[in-house]
Amino acid sequence: GDSVTQTEGLVTVTEGLPVMLNCTYQTAYSDVAFFWYVQYLNEAPKLLLRSSTDNKRTEHQGFHATLHKSSSSFHLQKSSVQLSDSALYYCALSHTGNYKYVFGAGTRLKVIA
Amino acid sequence: GALVYQYPRRTICKSGTSMRMECQAVGFQATSVAWYRQSPQKTFELIALSTVNSAIKYEQNFTQEKFPISHPNLSFSSMTVLNAYLEDRGLYLCGAREAGGYAEQFFGPGTRLTVL
């Protein structure tokens, strides 16, 4: 079945520095979309990025990710993190014909001053 | 815009009792509704996926007998936790989406269940 693997646990980054949160996946399907969701403390998860095109960079709110089917990856990056970026980040996939999302275990990003 | 409401936001029940939680989609058609449990130990667990006009699919370790779900129309879903015990504690999230393979899933704020 489908699976999504993320950088485990807590990632701590100093404000102003870059960050990359890893996401790799396994799927037998070719028609698949990939998502990054962000969940701030005491809030619902919200969509951050979405992509289904190989090798195309997707950007939103300063974050960006590029789907690389050759390496089965969809890593999330930001060149300069802010304190307000501290949150839980989830990578997920979904394919047509199936309404189910498959989520990774989540990575907690903590930005320190 | 698309919004998902959940209620109650918090609930406390005695061990062995049951509680019902609701999910309301506004501004879009919730063709499918997924119920998740989020806990410190197991982060994001999918309980079941409900699609209008299709059978509800439960994930391994979750059953209809324990978590019965109703999804009567394109805006509403409910789930009951029957005979709740300590291991059922957590934040129950509802995620709803429209038809279409790449549709965004909109999440409600969750119902936090405490079992005494």
XYZ file of C-alpha atoms in Angstrom:
229
model
C 0.000 0.000 0.000
C 0.893 3.676 -0.109
C 3.175 5.113 2.552
C 4.729 8.471 3.413
C 7.877 8.867 5.503
C 8.917 12.158 7.073
C 11.822 13.496 9.088
C 11.041 12.144 12.507
C 10.425 14.103 15.650
C 11.582 17.620 16.272
C 13.609 19.879 14.018
C 15.007 22.965 15.726
C 16.242 25.862 13.602
C 17.485 29.314 14.464
C 15.452 32.190 13.104
C 16.716 33.418 9.751
C 18.344 30.145 8.786
C 17.125 27.694 6.134
C 15.250 24.490 6.824
C 14.372 21.348 4.895
C 11.793 18.862 6.104
C 12.125 15.536 4.372
C 9.285 13.617 2.804
C 9.618 10.418 0.824
C 6.910 8.129 -0.348
C 5.995 4.773 -1.776
C 3.095 4.262 -4.124
C 2.244 1.896 -6.925
C 0.145 4.527 -8.668
C 1.323 7.055 -11.212
C -1.551 9.533 -10.979
C -0.793 10.903 -7.539
C -0.876 14.319 -5.857
C 1.266 15.398 -2.927
C 0.500 17.814 -0.147
C 2.106 19.596 2.757
C -0.197 20.523 5.615
C 0.752 22.766 8.538
C -0.841 22.607 11.963
C -0.252 25.443 14.410
C -0.819 24.931 18.105
C -4.497 24.399 18.920
C -5.543 24.851 15.300
C -6.740 22.559 12.526
C -4.264 21.400 9.852
C -4.255 23.672 6.806
C -3.012 23.102 3.295
C 0.374 24.697 2.663
C 1.429 23.265 -0.692
C 0.091 20.904 -3.318
C 1.718 19.391 -6.394
C 1.265 16.609 -8.900
C 3.804 17.690 -11.528
C 7.215 16.103 -11.590
C 10.182 18.471 -11.220
C 8.030 21.573 -10.853
C 8.652 23.882 -7.915
C 5.596 24.884 -5.906
C 5.685 27.869 -3.543
C 3.462 29.359 -0.874
C 4.067 31.595 2.121
C 7.802 31.461 1.600
C 7.886 27.672 1.600
C 8.612 25.648 -1.495
C 8.697 22.024 -2.533
C 9.527 20.158 -5.719
C 8.134 16.753 -6.519
C 10.890 14.411 -7.682
C 9.423 11.135 -8.829
C 12.877 9.780 -9.612
C 13.733 9.849 -5.919
C 10.158 9.562 -4.609
C 10.528 12.766 -2.654
C 8.618 15.947 -1.902
C 10.792 17.803 0.594
C 9.615 21.084 2.092
C 12.085 23.958 2.225
C 12.309 27.536 3.350
C 15.338 29.758 2.915
C 14.802 31.841 6.042
C 12.533 30.620 8.824
C 10.588 32.860 11.163
C 9.467 32.286 14.730
C 5.883 32.037 13.466
C 6.805 28.993 11.365
C 6.933 26.848 14.489
C 4.293 24.181 13.932
C 3.633 20.568 12.984
C 4.146 19.793 9.311
C 2.539 16.825 7.585
C 3.315 15.410 4.178
C 0.543 13.479 2.425
C -0.377 11.849 -0.852
C -3.641 11.106 -2.592
C -4.392 9.524 -5.919
C -7.318 9.866 -8.287
C -10.091 7.386 -7.817
C -9.402 7.217 -4.091
C -10.490 9.904 -1.672
C -8.100 8.692 0.959
C -5.164 10.790 2.041
C -2.086 8.978 3.318
C -0.268 11.123 5.870
C 3.250 10.902 7.175
C 3.873 10.867 10.914
C 4.530 14.604 10.970
C 7.568 16.718 11.787
C 7.561 19.355 14.465
C 9.483 22.476 13.502
C 10.655 24.687 16.314
C 12.193 28.023 15.412
C 14.296 29.678 18.082
C 15.585 33.217 18.348
C -14.689 30.089 1.503
C -14.648 26.478 2.588
C -14.949 25.804 6.294
C -15.379 22.749 8.474
C -16.929 22.988 11.907
C -16.761 20.379 14.583
C -18.662 20.150 17.851
C -18.293 19.792 20.614
C -14.772 21.201 20.757
C -14.098 19.464 24.046
C -15.880 16.704 25.861
C -15.331 14.605 28.929
C -16.956 11.253 29.456
C -16.763 8.519 32.011
C -15.046 5.283 31.112
C -17.498 2.894 29.455
C -19.862 5.576 28.228
C -20.312 6.871 24.702
C -20.121 10.239 23.052
C -21.090 11.609 19.668
C -19.228 14.220 17.687
C -20.328 16.117 14.611
C -18.719 17.602 11.533
C -20.291 20.289 9.368
C -18.918 21.406 5.984
C -19.790 24.895 4.768
C -19.042 26.420 1.375
C -18.310 23.203 -0.488
C -19.715 19.736 -1.007
C -18.187 17.207 1.365
C -18.256 14.234 -0.978
C -15.895 12.411 1.325
C -15.279 12.788 5.035
C -12.328 11.253 6.826
C -12.230 10.881 10.583
C -8.827 10.916 12.265
C -7.543 10.591 15.784
C -4.508 12.586 16.792
C -2.711 11.574 19.952
C 0.766 12.209 21.355
C 1.675 8.576 20.896
C 0.409 7.930 17.381
C 0.112 11.376 15.780
C -2.291 11.116 12.840
C -4.414 7.927 12.680
C -7.086 7.504 10.038
C -10.155 5.898 11.600
C -12.406 5.669 8.565
C -13.207 7.252 5.248
C -16.809 7.917 4.339
C -17.844 8.752 0.777
C -21.416 9.647 -0.077
C -23.174 6.763 -1.812
C -20.394 4.343 -0.928
C -19.687 2.064 1.989
C -17.671 3.500 4.866
C -14.156 2.065 4.944
C -12.563 1.529 8.319
C -8.835 1.258 8.826
C -7.206 -1.618 10.605
C -7.750 -1.458 14.368
C -10.925 0.584 13.979
C -14.413 -0.912 13.580
C -17.931 0.211 12.892
C -18.967 -1.437 16.127
C -16.707 0.899 18.074
C -16.857 4.048 15.895
C -20.162 4.134 14.008
C -20.256 6.901 11.418
C -23.128 8.626 9.672
C -22.674 10.659 6.489
C -26.224 11.381 5.306
C -25.533 14.283 2.939
C -22.861 16.493 1.400
C -22.527 18.780 4.402
C -22.740 16.673 7.528
C -21.130 13.694 9.203
C -21.139 12.341 12.730
C -19.145 9.744 14.567
C -19.797 8.117 17.918
C -17.167 6.665 20.209
C -18.886 3.753 21.932
C -17.757 2.458 25.307
C -14.918 4.933 25.537
C -11.844 3.994 27.509
C -8.567 5.684 28.319
C -6.948 4.604 25.051
C -9.654 6.489 23.153
C -8.417 9.825 24.450
C -7.226 12.305 21.876
C -8.152 14.915 19.355
C -10.647 13.684 16.769
C -10.330 15.516 13.489
C -12.754 15.593 10.620
C -11.327 16.153 7.135
C -13.740 16.812 4.289
C -13.133 17.178 0.590
C -14.976 17.528 -2.670
C -14.901 15.030 -5.518
C -11.729 14.993 -7.568
C -8.513 13.158 -6.925
C -6.442 16.218 -6.096
C -9.006 18.102 -4.073
C -7.829 19.770 -0.902
C -8.959 18.254 2.346
C -10.375 20.840 4.736
C -10.025 20.086 8.405
C -12.204 21.028 11.313
C -10.669 22.206 14.595
C -11.273 18.830 16.204
C -13.132 17.421 19.180
C -10.899 16.753 22.155
C -12.059 13.708 24.072
C -11.053 13.142 27.670
C -12.031 9.869 29.313
C -12.148 9.676 33.073
